[in-house]
């Protein structure tokens, strides 16, 4: 199929099949469990909530290998329903038995939208976050589980809140790649500087680049543009998660991208401050890294140059599980610009 052909929207069954198949390989589960920030934060959040979990029934949405379910048993859960749609559920059954927890954990193969539980639950736990928080749209399944299976009084959700942030950055590697073509003549005697415009279009494209951003690259204090309360957010609200932002430059630099990242928060009993899992560039790197949105052209700023705009995150036309980000921004006295980004999706070009 030609790459310039119009992309067709995948039907929901095809979307789900591609999504769940991607979690059937060991590599992604190794990456997630090896992410110590992710796994240890969940472990501590569950154990610190043992008073709310002990003797209770728990639903683990998208249980994967079952590690969160087993943390819940360690916290004293009476019963855990570990719902997992992909074939990794078979491995979860083995791991549960290997840890002698089969009397406490029931692994159920299927989507949370289609399975039936024998009882209501008092706790929902899920590691649902994707790149830029909303990629893969698994939060929709958590909302469904909340509305159908969580007891209306006294039920808890771990994590209970998510927040999205944006900040301008100067990503030096991109500029190095663009300047590369001007340096070829010095190295080989062939002038390839005419490649620079083509390189710019390829590198500063409309893809959401999932890559690590260092604190040194950040040009202002981050601005929060959205907050999601998992006890109240609706699927309809998740169709468009948006908000305004304002950032003021730390000093003189060239802004060539914006960085989007997220945090999720776990309530702690008897403590006013929650336990926070952060994907900030100022914190230890996680497997989510950051979502980098490259501008078509760099813009010079000086100290306190205002950068304002709006971010809108919504599902792709090709696949509801893939996120798009529309960024409208104004830097200083420059004209307002807009650009729409998405995570590259090879599957949308696969014949149905």
Short mmCIF file of C-alpha atoms in Angstrom, two decimals:
data_model
loop_
_atom_site.label_atom_id
_atom_site.label_comp_id
_atom_site.label_asym_id
_atom_site.label_seq_id
_atom_site.Cartn_x
_atom_site.Cartn_y
_atom_site.Cartn_z
CA UNK A 1 0.00 0.00 0.00
CA UNK A 2 1.26 3.45 -0.88
CA UNK A 3 2.35 5.48 2.14
CA UNK A 4 0.59 8.53 0.71
CA UNK A 5 -2.76 6.74 0.55
CA UNK A 6 -5.47 8.03 2.86
CA UNK A 7 -5.36 6.17 6.16
CA UNK A 8 -8.47 4.24 7.09
CA UNK A 9 -9.84 4.18 10.61
CA UNK A 10 -9.30 0.76 12.11
CA UNK A 11 -12.43 -0.91 13.45
CA UNK A 12 -12.51 -1.34 17.23
CA UNK A 13 -11.79 -5.07 17.11
CA UNK A 14 -8.68 -4.49 15.00
CA UNK A 15 -7.54 -1.65 17.27
CA UNK A 16 -7.94 -3.79 20.37
CA UNK A 17 -6.23 -6.77 18.75
CA UNK A 18 -3.16 -4.75 17.82
CA UNK A 19 -3.06 -3.15 21.26
CA UNK A 20 -3.34 -6.36 23.25
CA UNK A 21 -0.93 -8.23 20.97
CA UNK A 22 1.71 -5.64 21.78
CA UNK A 23 1.55 -6.74 25.43
CA UNK A 24 1.98 -10.46 24.67
CA UNK A 25 5.77 -10.28 24.43
CA UNK A 26 8.10 -10.44 27.42
CA UNK A 27 10.06 -7.30 26.46
CA UNK A 28 7.43 -4.72 27.41
CA UNK A 29 6.77 -6.40 30.76
CA UNK A 30 10.48 -6.55 31.48
CA UNK A 31 10.75 -2.84 30.71
CA UNK A 32 7.84 -1.95 32.98
CA UNK A 33 8.88 -4.04 35.97
CA UNK A 34 12.51 -2.94 35.60
CA UNK A 35 11.30 0.67 35.86
CA UNK A 36 12.04 1.02 39.57
CA UNK A 37 10.34 4.41 39.86
CA UNK A 38 7.11 2.96 38.47
CA UNK A 39 7.11 -0.38 40.25
CA UNK A 40 8.37 0.79 43.64
CA UNK A 41 5.95 3.74 43.72
CA UNK A 42 3.02 1.39 43.11
CA UNK A 43 4.36 -1.05 45.69
CA UNK A 44 4.71 1.61 48.37
CA UNK A 45 1.37 3.19 47.52
CA UNK A 46 -0.40 -0.15 47.90
CA UNK A 47 1.40 -1.11 51.10
CA UNK A 48 0.86 2.35 52.62
CA UNK A 49 -2.87 1.92 51.93
CA UNK A 50 -2.98 -1.48 53.68
CA UNK A 51 -5.62 -0.23 56.12
CA UNK A 52 -7.93 0.45 53.17
CA UNK A 53 -7.04 -2.81 51.40
CA UNK A 54 -6.88 -5.33 54.26
CA UNK A 55 -9.83 -7.71 54.11
CA UNK A 56 -11.19 -5.99 50.97
CA UNK A 57 -11.91 -7.07 47.40
CA UNK A 58 -9.63 -5.56 44.74
CA UNK A 59 -9.93 -5.26 40.95
CA UNK A 60 -6.65 -4.98 39.03
CA UNK A 61 -7.47 -3.54 35.59
CA UNK A 62 -4.95 -4.61 32.93
CA UNK A 63 -3.08 -6.82 35.38
CA UNK A 64 -0.28 -7.91 33.03
CA UNK A 65 2.03 -10.25 34.94
CA UNK A 66 -0.01 -9.71 38.10
CA UNK A 67 2.62 -7.82 40.08
CA UNK A 68 0.18 -5.19 41.39
CA UNK A 69 -2.30 -7.91 42.35
CA UNK A 70 0.39 -9.60 44.41
CA UNK A 71 1.30 -6.31 46.10
CA UNK A 72 -2.38 -6.07 47.09
CA UNK A 73 -2.24 -9.54 48.66
CA UNK A 74 0.86 -8.47 50.56
CA UNK A 75 -1.21 -5.50 51.79
CA UNK A 76 -3.86 -7.88 53.10
CA UNK A 77 -6.49 -8.03 50.36
CA UNK A 78 -9.12 -10.74 50.86
CA UNK A 79 -9.57 -11.29 47.13
CA UNK A 80 -8.05 -9.83 43.97
CA UNK A 81 -9.59 -10.13 40.51
CA UNK A 82 -6.72 -9.67 38.05
CA UNK A 83 -8.31 -8.86 34.69
CA UNK A 84 -5.99 -9.10 31.68
CA UNK A 85 -7.00 -9.26 28.03
CA UNK A 86 -3.79 -10.44 26.36
CA UNK A 87 -2.04 -13.82 26.50
CA UNK A 88 0.36 -12.66 29.24
CA UNK A 89 -2.52 -13.68 31.53
CA UNK A 90 -1.28 -17.27 31.16
CA UNK A 91 2.05 -16.23 32.64
CA UNK A 92 0.27 -14.31 35.40
CA UNK A 93 -1.48 -17.53 36.43
CA UNK A 94 1.90 -19.29 36.68
CA UNK A 95 3.46 -16.43 38.67
CA UNK A 96 0.52 -16.34 41.09
CA UNK A 97 0.78 -20.10 41.69
CA UNK A 98 4.56 -19.87 41.98
CA UNK A 99 4.09 -17.35 44.80
CA UNK A 100 1.35 -19.49 46.42
CA UNK A 101 -1.30 -16.77 46.09
CA UNK A 102 -3.83 -18.66 43.95
CA UNK A 103 -6.31 -18.75 46.86
CA UNK A 104 -6.31 -14.92 46.92
CA UNK A 105 -5.85 -13.94 43.26
CA UNK A 106 -8.14 -14.98 40.41
CA UNK A 107 -6.70 -14.17 36.99
CA UNK A 108 -9.50 -13.50 34.50
CA UNK A 109 -8.67 -13.46 30.78
CA UNK A 110 -10.66 -10.80 28.96
CA UNK A 111 -11.31 -7.08 28.79
CA UNK A 112 -12.84 -5.39 31.80
CA UNK A 113 -15.69 -4.29 29.53
CA UNK A 114 -16.68 -7.91 28.79
CA UNK A 115 -15.86 -9.96 31.90
CA UNK A 116 -18.24 -10.60 34.77
CA UNK A 117 -17.06 -10.47 38.37
CA UNK A 118 -18.81 -12.46 41.09
CA UNK A 119 -19.01 -9.43 43.40
CA UNK A 120 -18.50 -5.68 43.69
CA UNK A 121 -15.04 -4.41 44.68
CA UNK A 122 -13.83 -1.87 47.21
CA UNK A 123 -10.50 -1.07 45.55
CA UNK A 124 -9.42 -0.57 41.95
CA UNK A 125 -5.73 -0.57 41.12
CA UNK A 126 -4.34 -0.09 37.63
CA UNK A 127 -1.20 1.00 35.86
CA UNK A 128 -3.04 2.50 32.91
CA UNK A 129 -0.78 5.37 31.88
CA UNK A 130 0.61 5.51 28.36
CA UNK A 131 3.07 7.84 26.66
CA UNK A 132 1.97 11.45 27.23
CA UNK A 133 -0.40 9.89 29.80
CA UNK A 134 -3.29 9.20 27.40
CA UNK A 135 -1.71 7.18 24.58
CA UNK A 136 -3.45 3.77 24.41
CA UNK A 137 -6.54 5.21 26.19
CA UNK A 138 -6.58 2.50 28.86
CA UNK A 139 -8.00 5.06 31.29
CA UNK A 140 -11.34 4.53 29.56
CA UNK A 141 -11.31 0.95 30.86
CA UNK A 142 -10.58 2.11 34.41
CA UNK A 143 -13.53 4.53 34.22
CA UNK A 144 -15.75 1.70 32.96
CA UNK A 145 -14.60 -0.55 35.82
CA UNK A 146 -15.21 2.23 38.33
CA UNK A 147 -18.75 2.81 37.15
CA UNK A 148 -19.68 -0.88 37.00
CA UNK A 149 -17.76 -2.63 39.77
CA UNK A 150 -16.56 -0.15 42.42
CA UNK A 151 -18.79 0.19 45.48
CA UNK A 152 -20.36 3.62 45.57
CA UNK A 153 -19.45 4.25 49.20
CA UNK A 154 -15.90 4.06 50.49
CA UNK A 155 -14.29 2.76 47.30
CA UNK A 156 -10.74 3.83 46.47
CA UNK A 157 -8.82 4.04 43.19
CA UNK A 158 -5.03 3.78 42.98
CA UNK A 159 -3.82 6.14 41.60
CA UNK A 160 -6.61 8.65 42.23
CA UNK A 161 -5.44 11.69 40.26
CA UNK A 162 -3.40 12.53 37.16
CA UNK A 163 -1.92 15.86 36.08
CA UNK A 164 -0.42 17.02 32.78
CA UNK A 165 2.35 19.60 32.42
CA UNK A 166 4.10 21.43 29.59
CA UNK A 167 7.36 23.34 29.41
CA UNK A 168 9.48 24.85 26.59
CA UNK A 169 12.84 23.23 25.95
CA UNK A 170 15.97 23.58 23.85
CA UNK A 171 16.91 20.14 22.59
CA UNK A 172 20.57 20.38 21.49
CA UNK A 173 20.73 17.05 19.69
CA UNK A 174 18.22 18.23 17.10
CA UNK A 175 20.28 21.32 16.31
CA UNK A 176 23.41 19.16 16.02
CA UNK A 177 21.65 16.92 13.51
CA UNK A 178 20.53 19.91 11.45
CA UNK A 179 24.03 21.40 11.40
CA UNK A 180 25.52 18.05 10.39
CA UNK A 181 24.83 18.67 6.72
CA UNK A 182 26.75 21.95 6.80
CA UNK A 183 29.80 20.11 8.17
CA UNK A 184 30.00 17.38 5.54
CA UNK A 185 32.13 19.53 3.20
CA UNK A 186 34.82 20.03 5.84
CA UNK A 187 34.98 16.27 6.38
CA UNK A 188 34.69 14.90 2.83
CA UNK A 189 34.97 17.85 0.42
CA UNK A 190 31.36 17.46 -0.73
CA UNK A 191 28.91 20.28 0.02
CA UNK A 192 25.64 18.79 1.28
CA UNK A 193 24.30 21.92 2.96
CA UNK A 194 21.34 21.85 0.55
CA UNK A 195 20.11 18.82 2.53
CA UNK A 196 19.39 21.00 5.57
CA UNK A 197 15.83 21.96 4.55
CA UNK A 198 14.96 18.32 3.85
CA UNK A 199 16.53 17.30 7.16
CA UNK A 200 14.54 19.94 8.99
CA UNK A 201 11.25 18.63 7.55
CA UNK A 202 12.16 15.05 8.51
CA UNK A 203 13.42 15.81 12.02
CA UNK A 204 11.03 18.58 13.05
CA UNK A 205 7.98 16.70 11.84
CA UNK A 206 4.60 16.22 13.47
CA UNK A 207 5.52 13.07 15.38
CA UNK A 208 5.33 12.99 19.15
CA UNK A 209 8.90 12.06 20.02
CA UNK A 210 9.06 9.86 23.12
CA UNK A 211 12.53 10.63 24.42
CA UNK A 212 14.30 11.71 27.61
CA UNK A 213 14.62 15.41 28.34
CA UNK A 214 17.30 16.58 30.76
CA UNK A 215 16.73 19.30 33.34
CA UNK A 216 19.39 21.40 31.58
CA UNK A 217 17.22 21.52 28.44
CA UNK A 218 14.20 22.98 30.26
CA UNK A 219 13.72 26.72 29.73
CA UNK A 220 11.02 27.62 32.27
CA UNK A 221 9.03 26.39 35.21
CA UNK A 222 6.52 23.78 33.99
CA UNK A 223 2.88 24.78 33.69
CA UNK A 224 0.04 22.42 34.58
CA UNK A 225 -2.64 22.44 31.90
CA UNK A 226 -4.93 19.56 32.92
CA UNK A 227 -5.97 17.56 35.97
CA UNK A 228 -8.00 14.34 36.01
CA UNK A 229 -9.82 13.09 39.11
CA UNK A 230 -10.25 9.35 38.59
CA UNK A 231 -13.27 9.27 40.91
CA UNK A 232 -15.25 11.67 38.72
CA UNK A 233 -13.76 11.91 35.19
CA UNK A 234 -15.99 10.60 32.39
CA UNK A 235 -15.19 8.89 29.09
CA UNK A 236 -16.73 11.86 27.29
CA UNK A 237 -14.35 14.24 29.05
CA UNK A 238 -11.43 12.07 27.92
CA UNK A 239 -12.39 12.71 24.29
CA UNK A 240 -10.74 16.13 24.67
CA UNK A 241 -8.35 16.87 27.53
CA UNK A 242 -7.21 20.45 27.18
CA UNK A 243 -6.06 23.52 29.01
CA UNK A 244 -4.18 26.80 28.76
CA UNK A 245 -0.62 27.44 29.88
CA UNK A 246 1.84 30.25 30.49
CA UNK A 247 5.59 29.85 30.92
CA UNK A 248 8.22 32.58 31.39
CA UNK A 249 11.72 31.96 30.10
CA UNK A 250 14.56 31.49 32.59
CA UNK A 251 17.02 33.31 30.31
CA UNK A 252 18.37 33.66 26.78
CA UNK A 253 17.95 30.53 24.65
CA UNK A 254 16.42 29.14 21.48
CA UNK A 255 13.11 27.30 22.01
CA UNK A 256 12.90 24.43 19.55
CA UNK A 257 10.30 22.22 21.24
CA UNK A 258 7.80 21.81 24.03
CA UNK A 259 7.88 18.92 26.45
CA UNK A 260 4.74 17.29 27.86
CA UNK A 261 4.87 15.03 30.91
CA UNK A 262 2.55 13.75 33.63
CA UNK A 263 2.26 12.82 37.28
CA UNK A 264 -0.16 10.47 39.04
CA UNK A 265 -0.96 10.67 42.74
CA UNK A 266 -1.84 8.04 45.33
CA UNK A 267 -3.71 9.05 48.48
CA UNK A 268 -1.97 8.29 51.77
CA UNK A 269 -4.12 7.71 54.86
CA UNK A 270 -3.68 10.30 57.61
CA UNK A 271 -1.31 12.36 55.45
CA UNK A 272 -2.26 15.55 53.60
CA UNK A 273 0.28 15.04 50.81
CA UNK A 274 -0.15 12.13 48.38
CA UNK A 275 2.56 9.83 47.06
CA UNK A 276 3.45 11.07 43.56
CA UNK A 277 4.78 9.16 40.58
CA UNK A 278 6.36 11.79 38.34
CA UNK A 279 7.73 11.66 34.80
CA UNK A 280 9.18 15.17 35.11
CA UNK A 281 12.56 15.92 33.48
CA UNK A 282 13.64 17.02 36.96
CA UNK A 283 13.02 13.53 38.38
CA UNK A 284 14.57 10.10 37.81
CA UNK A 285 13.87 8.89 34.27
CA UNK A 286 11.06 6.39 33.76
CA UNK A 287 10.18 4.17 30.80
CA UNK A 288 7.57 6.80 29.82
CA UNK A 289 10.37 9.37 29.35
CA UNK A 290 8.74 12.61 28.04
CA UNK A 291 6.68 13.58 25.01
CA UNK A 292 8.63 16.07 22.89
CA UNK A 293 6.82 18.31 20.39
CA UNK A 294 9.23 19.89 17.91
CA UNK A 295 8.46 23.34 16.53
CA UNK A 296 8.93 23.95 12.81
CA UNK A 297 11.31 26.82 13.57
CA UNK A 298 13.33 27.71 16.67
CA UNK A 299 12.42 30.96 18.44
CA UNK A 300 14.93 33.03 20.43
CA UNK A 301 13.85 34.11 23.89
CA UNK A 302 15.38 36.19 26.68
CA UNK A 303 14.74 36.19 30.39
CA UNK A 304 11.03 36.42 31.25
CA UNK A 305 9.84 36.09 27.66
CA UNK A 306 6.23 34.88 28.02
CA UNK A 307 5.17 31.69 26.25
CA UNK A 308 1.43 31.09 26.28
CA UNK A 309 -0.98 28.79 24.56
CA UNK A 310 -3.39 25.88 24.72
CA UNK A 311 -2.87 22.11 24.59
CA UNK A 312 -5.63 19.78 23.40
CA UNK A 313 -5.21 16.00 23.62
CA UNK A 314 -7.70 13.77 21.82
CA UNK A 315 -7.94 10.34 20.11
CA UNK A 316 -6.57 9.92 16.60
CA UNK A 317 -8.97 9.60 13.68
CA UNK A 318 -7.24 6.37 12.67
CA UNK A 319 -7.33 4.70 16.09
CA UNK A 320 -9.10 5.66 19.30
CA UNK A 321 -6.19 4.17 21.24
CA UNK A 322 -3.67 6.63 19.79
CA UNK A 323 -3.38 10.15 21.12
CA UNK A 324 -3.04 13.38 19.14
CA UNK A 325 -1.83 16.63 20.63
CA UNK A 326 -2.80 19.99 19.14
CA UNK A 327 -0.56 22.77 20.36
CA UNK A 328 -1.35 26.46 19.92
CA UNK A 329 1.38 28.74 21.22
CA UNK A 330 2.59 32.32 21.23
CA UNK A 331 6.19 33.13 22.12
CA UNK A 332 6.84 36.73 23.08
CA UNK A 333 5.61 39.06 20.35
CA UNK A 334 5.65 36.36 17.70
CA UNK A 335 2.53 35.45 15.75
CA UNK A 336 0.43 32.64 17.27
CA UNK A 337 1.34 29.27 15.77
CA UNK A 338 -0.40 25.89 15.84
CA UNK A 339 0.71 22.35 15.11
CA UNK A 340 -0.86 18.92 15.55
CA UNK A 341 1.25 15.96 16.66
CA UNK A 342 0.68 12.22 16.87
CA UNK A 343 2.64 9.11 17.79
CA UNK A 344 3.65 7.22 14.62
CA UNK A 345 1.37 4.21 14.09
CA UNK A 346 2.51 1.66 11.50
CA UNK A 347 -0.60 -0.45 12.13
CA UNK A 348 -2.91 2.16 10.60
CA UNK A 349 -1.36 1.36 7.22
CA UNK A 350 -1.81 -2.38 7.60
CA UNK A 351 -4.51 -3.68 5.25
CA UNK A 352 -7.63 -4.80 7.16
#
